XYZ file of N, CA and C in Angstrom:
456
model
N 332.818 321.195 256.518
C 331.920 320.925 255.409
C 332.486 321.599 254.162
N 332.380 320.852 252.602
C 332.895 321.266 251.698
C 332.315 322.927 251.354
N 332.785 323.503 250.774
C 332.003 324.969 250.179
C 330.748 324.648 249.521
N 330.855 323.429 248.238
C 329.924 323.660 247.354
C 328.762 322.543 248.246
N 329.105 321.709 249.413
C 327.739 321.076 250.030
C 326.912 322.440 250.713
N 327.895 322.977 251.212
C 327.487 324.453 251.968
C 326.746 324.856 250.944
N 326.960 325.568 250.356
C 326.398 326.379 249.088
C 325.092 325.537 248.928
N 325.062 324.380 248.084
C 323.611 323.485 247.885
C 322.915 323.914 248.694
N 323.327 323.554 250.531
C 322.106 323.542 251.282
C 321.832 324.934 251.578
N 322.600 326.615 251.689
C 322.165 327.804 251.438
C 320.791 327.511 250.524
N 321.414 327.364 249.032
C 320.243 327.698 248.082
C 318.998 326.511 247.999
N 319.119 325.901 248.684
C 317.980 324.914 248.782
C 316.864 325.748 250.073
N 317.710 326.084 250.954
C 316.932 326.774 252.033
C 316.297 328.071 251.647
N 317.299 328.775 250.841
C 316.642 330.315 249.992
C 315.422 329.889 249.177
N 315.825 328.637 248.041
C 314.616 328.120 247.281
C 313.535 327.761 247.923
N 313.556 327.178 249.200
C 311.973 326.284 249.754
C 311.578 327.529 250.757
N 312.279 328.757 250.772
C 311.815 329.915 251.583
C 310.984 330.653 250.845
N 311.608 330.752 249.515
C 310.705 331.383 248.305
C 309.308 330.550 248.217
N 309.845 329.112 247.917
C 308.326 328.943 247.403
C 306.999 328.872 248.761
N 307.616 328.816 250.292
C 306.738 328.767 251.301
C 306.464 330.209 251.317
N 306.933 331.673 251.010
C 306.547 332.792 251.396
C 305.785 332.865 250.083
N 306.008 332.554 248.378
C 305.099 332.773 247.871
C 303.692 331.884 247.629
N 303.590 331.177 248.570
C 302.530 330.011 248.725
C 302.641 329.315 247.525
N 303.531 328.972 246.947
C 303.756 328.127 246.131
C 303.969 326.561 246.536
N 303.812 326.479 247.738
C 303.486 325.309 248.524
C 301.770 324.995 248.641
N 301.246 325.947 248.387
C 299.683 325.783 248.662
C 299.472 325.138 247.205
N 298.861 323.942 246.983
C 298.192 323.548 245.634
C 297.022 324.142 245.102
N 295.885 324.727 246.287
C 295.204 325.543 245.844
C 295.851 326.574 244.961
N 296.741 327.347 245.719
C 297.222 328.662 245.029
C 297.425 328.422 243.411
N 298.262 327.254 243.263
C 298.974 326.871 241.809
C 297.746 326.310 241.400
N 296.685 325.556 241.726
C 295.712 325.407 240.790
C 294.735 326.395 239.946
N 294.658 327.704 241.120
C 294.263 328.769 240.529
C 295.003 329.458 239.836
N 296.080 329.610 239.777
C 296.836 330.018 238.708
C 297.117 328.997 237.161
N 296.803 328.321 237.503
C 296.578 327.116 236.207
C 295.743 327.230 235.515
N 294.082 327.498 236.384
C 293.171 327.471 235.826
C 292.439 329.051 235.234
N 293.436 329.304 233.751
C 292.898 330.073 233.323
C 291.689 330.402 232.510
N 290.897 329.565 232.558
C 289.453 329.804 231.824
C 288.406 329.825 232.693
N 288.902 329.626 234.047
C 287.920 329.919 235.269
C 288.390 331.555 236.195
N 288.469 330.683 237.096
C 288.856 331.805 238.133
C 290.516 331.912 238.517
N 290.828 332.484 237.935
C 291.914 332.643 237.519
C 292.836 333.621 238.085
N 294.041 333.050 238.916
C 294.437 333.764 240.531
C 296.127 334.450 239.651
N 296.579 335.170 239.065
C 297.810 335.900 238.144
C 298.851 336.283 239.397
N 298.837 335.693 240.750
C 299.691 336.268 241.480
C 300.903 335.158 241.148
N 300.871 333.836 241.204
C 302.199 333.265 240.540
C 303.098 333.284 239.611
N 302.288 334.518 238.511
C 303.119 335.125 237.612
C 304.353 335.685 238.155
N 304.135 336.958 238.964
C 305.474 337.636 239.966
C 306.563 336.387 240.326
N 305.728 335.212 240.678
C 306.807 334.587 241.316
C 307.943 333.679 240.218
N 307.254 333.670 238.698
C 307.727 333.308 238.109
C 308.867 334.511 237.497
N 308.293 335.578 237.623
C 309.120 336.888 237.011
C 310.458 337.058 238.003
N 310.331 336.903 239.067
C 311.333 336.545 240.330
C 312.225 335.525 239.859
N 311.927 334.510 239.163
C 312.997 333.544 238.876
C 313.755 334.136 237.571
N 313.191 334.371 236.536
C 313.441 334.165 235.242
C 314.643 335.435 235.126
N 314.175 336.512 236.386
C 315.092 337.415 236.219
C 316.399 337.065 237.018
N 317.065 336.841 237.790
C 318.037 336.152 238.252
C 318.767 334.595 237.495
N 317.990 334.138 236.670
C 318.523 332.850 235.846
C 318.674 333.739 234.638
N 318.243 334.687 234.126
C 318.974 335.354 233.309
C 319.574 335.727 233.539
N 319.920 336.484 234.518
C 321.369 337.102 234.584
C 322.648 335.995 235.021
N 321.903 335.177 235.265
C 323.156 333.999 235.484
C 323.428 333.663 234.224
N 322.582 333.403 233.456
C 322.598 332.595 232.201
C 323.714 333.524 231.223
N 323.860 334.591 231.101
C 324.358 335.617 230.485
C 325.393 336.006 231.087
N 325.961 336.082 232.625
C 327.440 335.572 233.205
C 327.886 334.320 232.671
N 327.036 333.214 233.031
C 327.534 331.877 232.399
C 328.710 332.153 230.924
N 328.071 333.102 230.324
C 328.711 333.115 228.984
C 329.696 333.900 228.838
N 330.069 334.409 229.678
C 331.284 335.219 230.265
C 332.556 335.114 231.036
N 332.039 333.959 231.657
C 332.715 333.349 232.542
C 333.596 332.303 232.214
N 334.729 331.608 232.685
C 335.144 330.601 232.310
C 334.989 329.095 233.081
N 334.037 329.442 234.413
C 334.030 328.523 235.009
C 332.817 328.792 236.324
N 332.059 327.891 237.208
C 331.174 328.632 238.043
C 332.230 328.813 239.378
N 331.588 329.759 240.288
C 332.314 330.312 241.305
C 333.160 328.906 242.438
N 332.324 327.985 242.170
C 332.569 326.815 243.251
C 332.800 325.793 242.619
N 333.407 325.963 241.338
C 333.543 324.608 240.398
C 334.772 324.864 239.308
N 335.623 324.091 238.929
C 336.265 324.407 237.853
C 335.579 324.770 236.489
N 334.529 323.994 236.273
C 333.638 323.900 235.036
C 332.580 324.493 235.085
N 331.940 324.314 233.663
C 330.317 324.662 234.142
C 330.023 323.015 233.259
N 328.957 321.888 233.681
C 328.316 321.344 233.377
C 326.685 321.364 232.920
N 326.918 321.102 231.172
C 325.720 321.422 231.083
C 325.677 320.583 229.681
N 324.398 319.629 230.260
C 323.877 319.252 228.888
C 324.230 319.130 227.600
N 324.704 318.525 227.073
C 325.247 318.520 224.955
C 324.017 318.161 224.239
N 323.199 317.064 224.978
C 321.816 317.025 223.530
C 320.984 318.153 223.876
N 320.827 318.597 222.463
C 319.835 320.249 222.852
C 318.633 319.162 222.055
N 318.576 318.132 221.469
C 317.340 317.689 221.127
C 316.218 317.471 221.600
N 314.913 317.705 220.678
C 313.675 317.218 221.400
C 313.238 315.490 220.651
N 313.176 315.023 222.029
C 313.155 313.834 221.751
C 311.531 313.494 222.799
N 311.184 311.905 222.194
C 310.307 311.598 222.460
C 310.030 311.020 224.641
N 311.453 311.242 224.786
C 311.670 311.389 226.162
C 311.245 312.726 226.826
N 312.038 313.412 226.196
C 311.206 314.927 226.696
C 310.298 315.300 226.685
N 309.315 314.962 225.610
C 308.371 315.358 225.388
C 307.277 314.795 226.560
N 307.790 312.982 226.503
C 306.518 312.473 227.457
C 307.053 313.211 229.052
N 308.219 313.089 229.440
C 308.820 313.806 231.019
C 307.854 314.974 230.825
N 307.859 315.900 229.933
C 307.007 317.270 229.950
C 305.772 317.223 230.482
N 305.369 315.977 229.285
C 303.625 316.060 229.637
C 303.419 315.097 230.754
N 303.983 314.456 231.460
C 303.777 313.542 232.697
C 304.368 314.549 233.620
N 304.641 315.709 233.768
C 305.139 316.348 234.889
C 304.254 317.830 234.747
N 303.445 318.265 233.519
C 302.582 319.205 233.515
C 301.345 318.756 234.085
N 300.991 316.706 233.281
C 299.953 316.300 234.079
C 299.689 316.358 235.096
N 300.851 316.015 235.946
C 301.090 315.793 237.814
C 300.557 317.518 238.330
N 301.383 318.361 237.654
C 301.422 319.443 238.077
C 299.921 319.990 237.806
N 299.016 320.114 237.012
C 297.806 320.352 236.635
C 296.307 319.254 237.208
N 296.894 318.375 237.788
C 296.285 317.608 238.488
C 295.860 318.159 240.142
N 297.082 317.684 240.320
C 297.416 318.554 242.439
C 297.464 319.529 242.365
N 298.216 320.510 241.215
C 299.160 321.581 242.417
C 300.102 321.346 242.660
N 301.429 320.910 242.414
C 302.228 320.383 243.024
C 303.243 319.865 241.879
N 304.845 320.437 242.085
C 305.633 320.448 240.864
C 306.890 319.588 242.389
N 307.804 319.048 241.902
C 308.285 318.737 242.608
C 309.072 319.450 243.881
N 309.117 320.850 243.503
C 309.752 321.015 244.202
C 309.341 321.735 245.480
N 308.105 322.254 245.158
C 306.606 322.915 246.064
C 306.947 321.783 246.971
N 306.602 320.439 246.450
C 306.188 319.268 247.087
C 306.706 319.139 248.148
N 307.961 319.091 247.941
C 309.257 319.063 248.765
C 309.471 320.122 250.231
N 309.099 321.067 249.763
C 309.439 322.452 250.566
C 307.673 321.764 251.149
N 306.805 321.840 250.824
C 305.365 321.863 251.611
C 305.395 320.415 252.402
N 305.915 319.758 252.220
C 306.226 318.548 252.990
C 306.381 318.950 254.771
N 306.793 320.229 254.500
C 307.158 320.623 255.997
C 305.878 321.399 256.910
N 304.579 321.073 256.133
C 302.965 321.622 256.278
C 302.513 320.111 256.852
N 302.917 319.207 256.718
C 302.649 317.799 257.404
C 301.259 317.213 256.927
N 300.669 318.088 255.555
C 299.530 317.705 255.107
C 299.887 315.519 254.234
N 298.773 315.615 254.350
C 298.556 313.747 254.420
C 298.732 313.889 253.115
N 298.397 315.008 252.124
C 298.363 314.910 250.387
C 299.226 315.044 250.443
N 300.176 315.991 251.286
C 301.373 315.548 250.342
C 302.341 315.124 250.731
N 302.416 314.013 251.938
C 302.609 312.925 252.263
C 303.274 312.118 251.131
N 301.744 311.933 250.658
C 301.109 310.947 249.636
C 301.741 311.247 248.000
N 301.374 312.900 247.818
C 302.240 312.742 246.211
C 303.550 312.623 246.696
N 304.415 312.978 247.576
C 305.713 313.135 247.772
C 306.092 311.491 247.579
N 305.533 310.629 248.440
C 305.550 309.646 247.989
C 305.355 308.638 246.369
N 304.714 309.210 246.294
C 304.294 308.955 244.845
C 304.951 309.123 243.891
N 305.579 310.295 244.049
C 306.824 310.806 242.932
C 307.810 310.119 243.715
N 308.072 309.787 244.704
C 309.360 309.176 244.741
C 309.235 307.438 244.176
N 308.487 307.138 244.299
C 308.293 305.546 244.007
C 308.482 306.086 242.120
N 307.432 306.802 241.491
C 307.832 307.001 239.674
C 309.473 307.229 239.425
N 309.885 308.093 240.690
C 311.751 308.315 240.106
C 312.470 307.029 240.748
N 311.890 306.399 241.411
C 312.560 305.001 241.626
C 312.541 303.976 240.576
N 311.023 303.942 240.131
C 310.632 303.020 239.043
C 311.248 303.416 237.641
N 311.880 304.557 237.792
C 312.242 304.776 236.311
C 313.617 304.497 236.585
N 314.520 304.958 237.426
C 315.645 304.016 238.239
C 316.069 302.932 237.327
N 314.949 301.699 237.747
C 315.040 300.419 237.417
C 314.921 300.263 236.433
N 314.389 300.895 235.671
C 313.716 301.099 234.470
C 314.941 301.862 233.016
N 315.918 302.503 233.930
C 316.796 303.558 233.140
C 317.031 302.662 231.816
N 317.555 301.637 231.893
C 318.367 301.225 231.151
C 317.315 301.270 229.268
N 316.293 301.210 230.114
C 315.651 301.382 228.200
C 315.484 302.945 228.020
N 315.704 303.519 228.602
C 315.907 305.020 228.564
C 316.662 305.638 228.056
N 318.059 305.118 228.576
C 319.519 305.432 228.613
C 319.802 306.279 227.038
N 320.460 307.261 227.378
C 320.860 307.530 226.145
C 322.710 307.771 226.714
N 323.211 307.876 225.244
C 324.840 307.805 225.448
C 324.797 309.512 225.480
N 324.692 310.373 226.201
C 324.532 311.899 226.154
C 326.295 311.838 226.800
N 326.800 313.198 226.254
C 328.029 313.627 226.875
C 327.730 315.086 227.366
N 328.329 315.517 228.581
C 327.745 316.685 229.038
C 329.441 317.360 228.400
N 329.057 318.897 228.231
C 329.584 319.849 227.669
C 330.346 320.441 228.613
N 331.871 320.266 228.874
C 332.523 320.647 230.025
C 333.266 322.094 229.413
N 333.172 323.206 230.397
C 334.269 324.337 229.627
C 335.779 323.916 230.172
N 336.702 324.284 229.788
C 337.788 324.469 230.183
C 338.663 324.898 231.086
N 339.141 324.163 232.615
C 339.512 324.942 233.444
C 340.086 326.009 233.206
N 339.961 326.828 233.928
C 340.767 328.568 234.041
C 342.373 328.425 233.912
N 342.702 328.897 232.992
C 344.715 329.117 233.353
C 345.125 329.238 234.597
């Protein structure tokens, strides 16, 4: 098996371990943490403080570095714009998320709870990223991603 398929499925297994030990698979949990003008549950904060600190420190190697550990390059994005794509992806994926409970990637990892909901959104989001699929082409933008320079 290649290194970097290896690698993916490591951090996919570390990621859906995180979000099943911090019940970030439970939609209850994330709804109470959503719902701050009620009863209002602040333990998903930590789990957000858990991320932000490790993607910073990546983010800040990134800029140091000339390339990622398992890649010649780093690939990343060239439009830094806010466009009327982003904006609606935002609010159609805060909706989803403020609705259930459920961000895609909870979804994914709680899939393995065999609950019928989320069965059902898992499904659901996969049929919207299919339909937009078909759909790309009025989407499409000509974006060029920002390659660094292999290493000497």
């Amino acid at each position: 098996m290649r290194t970097p398929i290896l690698a993916a499925i490591v951090c996919g297994l570390i990621f859906g371990a995180g979000l099943a030990i911090s019940d970030m698979i439970n939609p209850g949990r994330v709804l109470a943490f959503l719902d701050v003008a009620g009863h209002w549950d602040p333990s998903l904060a930590f789990v957000i403080g858990g991320a932000l600190i490790p993607s910073a420190g990546a983010y800040i190697i990134r800029g140091r570095r000339p390339a990622p550990l398992l890649d010649d390059r780093f690939c990343v994005p060239a439009n830094k714009s806010i466009d009327w794509k982003l904006v609606t992806g935002s609010g159609l994926f805060g909706l989803g998320w403020g609705l259930v409970g459920f961000c895609p990637g909870p979804a994914i990892a709680a899939l393995s709870t065999g609950r019928w909901e989320t069965v059902l959104f898992a499904a659901a989001m996969l049929v919207g990223m299919c339909l937009y699929r078909f759909t790309a082409n009025a989407f499409r933008t000509t974006q060029q991603i920002e390659v660094s320079p292999p290493p000497p």
